[in-house]
Coordinates of C-alpha atoms in Angstrom, one line a residue:
M1 CA 22.5 -17.7 7.3
A2 CA 23.2 -17.1 11.4
A3 CA 22.9 -13.9 12.9
P4 CA 25.3 -13.0 15.3
E5 CA 23.4 -13.5 18.7
G6 CA 22.7 -16.5 17.5
G7 CA 19.4 -16.2 15.6
V8 CA 18.7 -16.3 12.2
R9 CA 19.4 -13.8 9.5
A10 CA 16.5 -14.9 6.7
R11 CA 15.3 -12.8 3.5
L12 CA 11.4 -11.8 4.9
W13 CA 10.6 -9.1 2.3
D14 CA 11.9 -9.5 -1.5
A15 CA 12.1 -7.0 -3.6
P16 CA 8.6 -6.2 -5.7
V17 CA 7.2 -5.9 -1.7
R18 CA 9.5 -3.1 -0.5
I19 CA 9.7 -1.4 -3.9
V20 CA 6.2 -1.6 -4.0
H21 CA 5.4 0.5 0.0
W22 CA 8.1 3.0 -0.7
A23 CA 6.7 3.8 -3.9
L24 CA 3.5 4.7 -2.8
V25 CA 4.9 6.4 0.4
A26 CA 6.4 8.7 -2.2
L27 CA 3.1 9.2 -4.7
I28 CA 1.2 9.2 -1.8
L29 CA 3.2 12.8 -0.2
F30 CA 3.7 13.6 -4.1
S31 CA -0.2 13.5 -5.0
W32 CA -1.2 15.3 -2.2
W33 CA 1.7 18.0 -3.3
A34 CA 0.1 17.9 -6.9
S35 CA -3.3 18.4 -6.3
E36 CA -4.0 21.8 -6.2
D37 CA -1.5 23.7 -8.9
H38 CA -0.3 20.2 -10.7
L39 CA -3.4 18.9 -11.8
N40 CA -1.6 16.6 -14.4
W41 CA 0.9 15.3 -12.7
H42 CA -1.2 14.4 -10.0
R43 CA -3.5 12.7 -12.6
W44 CA -0.3 10.6 -13.7
S45 CA 0.9 10.0 -10.2
G46 CA -2.5 8.7 -9.5
Y47 CA -2.3 6.2 -12.1
T48 CA 0.9 5.0 -11.3
I49 CA -0.8 4.5 -7.5
L50 CA -3.3 2.5 -9.6
G51 CA -0.4 0.3 -10.9
L52 CA 1.2 -0.7 -8.3
V53 CA -2.0 -0.9 -5.2
V54 CA -3.4 -3.7 -8.6
F55 CA 0.1 -5.2 -8.7
R56 CA 0.7 -5.3 -5.3
V57 CA -2.9 -7.2 -5.1
L58 CA -1.7 -9.5 -7.8
W59 CA 1.5 -10.6 -5.9
G60 CA -0.2 -10.9 -2.5
F61 CA -1.8 -14.2 -4.5
A62 CA 0.8 -14.6 -6.9
G63 CA 4.3 -13.8 -4.2
G64 CA 6.3 -15.8 -2.4
G65 CA 6.5 -16.1 1.0
A66 CA 5.7 -12.9 3.5
A67 CA 4.4 -11.6 0.3
R68 CA 1.2 -13.5 0.2
F69 CA -2.2 -12.8 1.2
A70 CA -2.5 -16.3 3.2
S71 CA 0.3 -15.4 5.2
F72 CA -1.3 -12.7 7.5
V73 CA -5.1 -12.6 6.9
K74 CA -6.4 -14.2 9.9
G75 CA -9.7 -14.6 10.9
P76 CA -11.4 -12.8 14.4
G77 CA -9.8 -15.1 16.4
Q78 CA -6.1 -15.1 15.6
V79 CA -6.3 -11.7 15.2
A80 CA -7.9 -11.2 18.9
A81 CA -5.9 -13.9 20.5
Y82 CA -2.6 -11.2 19.0
A83 CA -4.2 -8.1 20.6
R84 CA -4.2 -9.9 23.7
T85 CA -0.8 -9.8 23.8
L86 CA 0.3 -6.1 22.0
F87 CA 1.1 -5.2 25.1
D88 CA 3.9 -7.7 26.2
R89 CA 6.9 -6.0 26.0
A90 CA 9.1 -8.9 24.3
P91 CA 10.0 -8.4 20.8
S92 CA 7.3 -9.7 18.1
N93 CA 9.1 -12.8 15.9
V94 CA 5.8 -12.8 13.6
P95 CA 7.1 -13.7 10.5
G96 CA 5.8 -11.1 7.8
H97 CA 2.8 -8.4 9.3
N98 CA 1.2 -10.1 12.1
P99 CA -3.1 -10.5 12.1
M100 CA -3.1 -6.6 13.1
G101 CA -0.9 -5.5 11.3
G102 CA -2.3 -7.1 8.0
W103 CA -5.2 -6.1 8.3
S104 CA -4.0 -2.4 7.8
V105 CA -2.4 -3.4 4.9
L106 CA -5.6 -4.3 3.4
A107 CA -7.6 -1.8 4.7
I108 CA -4.5 0.7 3.2
L109 CA -5.0 -0.7 0.3
A110 CA -8.7 -0.6 -0.1
V111 CA -8.8 2.4 0.4
L112 CA -6.6 3.6 -1.8
L113 CA -8.2 2.1 -4.6
V114 CA -11.3 4.0 -3.5
Q115 CA -8.9 7.2 -3.3
V116 CA -8.3 6.5 -7.3
G117 CA -11.7 5.2 -8.3
T118 CA -13.0 8.3 -7.2
G119 CA -10.4 10.4 -8.4
L120 CA -11.7 8.7 -12.1
F121 CA -15.4 10.3 -11.8
T122 CA -14.1 13.7 -10.1
V123 CA -14.2 17.2 -12.1
D124 CA -13.5 20.9 -11.0
I125 CA -15.6 23.3 -10.0
D126 CA -15.8 24.8 -13.3
A127 CA -15.9 21.5 -15.1
F128 CA -12.4 22.7 -17.1
E129 CA -10.4 19.6 -15.8
G130 CA -11.3 16.3 -14.3
G131 CA -10.5 12.6 -14.5
P132 CA -10.6 10.4 -17.1
L133 CA -13.4 8.7 -16.7
S134 CA -15.9 12.4 -15.8
D135 CA -17.4 12.1 -19.1
R136 CA -19.4 9.2 -18.4
V137 CA -20.8 10.7 -15.4
S138 CA -22.9 14.2 -14.9
F139 CA -21.1 17.2 -13.6
E140 CA -23.3 17.1 -10.5
T141 CA -22.2 13.5 -9.9
G142 CA -18.6 14.5 -10.9
R143 CA -18.5 16.8 -8.0
A144 CA -19.5 14.7 -5.8
M145 CA -17.3 12.7 -6.7
A146 CA -14.4 14.9 -6.0
E147 CA -16.1 15.8 -2.4
I148 CA -15.9 12.1 -1.9
H149 CA -11.8 11.7 -3.1
E150 CA -11.4 14.5 -0.9
L151 CA -13.3 12.8 2.2
V152 CA -11.4 9.4 1.4
F153 CA -7.8 11.6 1.7
R154 CA -8.7 12.3 5.2
V155 CA -9.4 8.5 5.9
L156 CA -6.1 7.8 4.2
Q157 CA -4.2 10.6 6.8
G158 CA -6.0 8.3 9.5
L159 CA -4.7 5.1 8.4
V160 CA -1.8 6.7 7.7
V161 CA -1.0 8.2 11.2
L162 CA -1.9 4.7 12.7
H163 CA 0.1 2.8 10.2
V164 CA 3.2 5.0 11.2
A165 CA 2.4 5.3 15.0
A166 CA 2.2 1.3 15.3
V167 CA 6.4 1.7 13.9
V168 CA 6.7 3.4 16.5
F169 CA 4.9 1.8 19.1
Y170 CA 6.9 -1.4 18.3
L171 CA 10.1 0.1 18.0
V172 CA 9.8 2.0 21.5
Y173 CA 8.1 -0.6 23.3
K174 CA 7.9 -4.0 22.0
R175 CA 11.9 -3.1 20.6
T176 CA 11.0 -5.1 17.4
N177 CA 12.9 -3.0 13.9
L178 CA 9.9 -3.1 11.9
I179 CA 11.8 -0.6 9.1
R180 CA 14.9 -2.1 8.4
P181 CA 13.5 -5.2 7.0
M182 CA 11.2 -3.0 4.4
V183 CA 14.5 -1.3 3.6
T184 CA 16.9 -4.2 3.8
G185 CA 14.6 -7.2 2.9
W186 CA 16.8 -9.3 5.9
R187 CA 15.1 -9.8 9.6
T188 CA 16.8 -12.0 12.1
F189 CA 14.5 -14.2 13.7
P190 CA 14.6 -17.3 16.4
S191 CA 14.7 -20.2 13.7
D192 CA 14.1 -19.8 9.8
P193 CA 10.9 -18.6 9.7
G194 CA 10.8 -20.7 5.9
L195 CA 9.9 -17.9 3.2
A196 CA 10.0 -19.2 0.0
G197 CA 10.2 -17.0 -2.9
A198 CA 8.7 -16.8 -6.0
P199 CA 9.3 -18.0 -9.7
A200 CA 10.1 -14.9 -12.1
W201 CA 7.5 -15.3 -14.7
R202 CA 5.0 -14.2 -12.0
F203 CA 6.5 -10.8 -10.7
V204 CA 7.1 -10.0 -14.4
L205 CA 2.9 -11.1 -15.4
C206 CA 1.9 -9.2 -12.3
V207 CA 3.7 -6.1 -13.4
A208 CA 2.3 -6.4 -17.0
V209 CA -1.0 -6.4 -16.2
A210 CA -1.0 -4.5 -13.5
A211 CA 0.6 -1.8 -15.9
A212 CA -1.5 -2.6 -18.6
L213 CA -4.8 -2.1 -16.4
A214 CA -3.5 0.9 -15.2
W215 CA -3.0 1.9 -19.3
F216 CA -6.1 1.5 -19.8
V217 CA -7.9 3.0 -17.4
S218 CA -5.2 6.3 -18.3
K219 CA -6.5 6.3 -21.3
G220 CA -10.7 6.6 -20.2
L221 CA -10.6 3.0 -20.6
R222 CA -11.0 3.3 -24.3
L223 CA -8.4 1.5 -26.7

């Protein structure tokens, strides 16, 4: 579809990517709020985050177009080449995550997995509240996991701040709105980027696997 300004309006982000993105934003904030006085909600939020991250990892291989890791995870040479153009004022026309942004996405997903993973083993100071796998480790290990859990959240906060700063930088300096496509799914390009979608059965399979894994973890890896 031709855009009014002469470019091509094309589908960039599919619904699964957009839903996961905004759901993670909401759940990270919710988990932070619930971490002190609403631990049961905090746990269920964590299980949901685990399911979403697992789905996003699976979708990075099974999805289509810009959702695939192969489309945005680049080697050091391409990352360095893109970094040299970072302060050019021209709008960015990369169809999806750029080579630098791609690695930031992987970093956030990895940190979220560590965050949830450590939470599964945590135990509070009174040994009254704990994650679903806290009975598999000693009290001392559970307390150490709780401290790591807190530390990893600080790392996650730093990554989120950098992510938001990058979005603002692209909007103000490079005149590229990265927020609108993540809401609507559409973006205008100079030419059609040719981003193909993925069949529905892959989506259903990825959802089923991610949901089953999150449920199994919530039960302490017990059927």
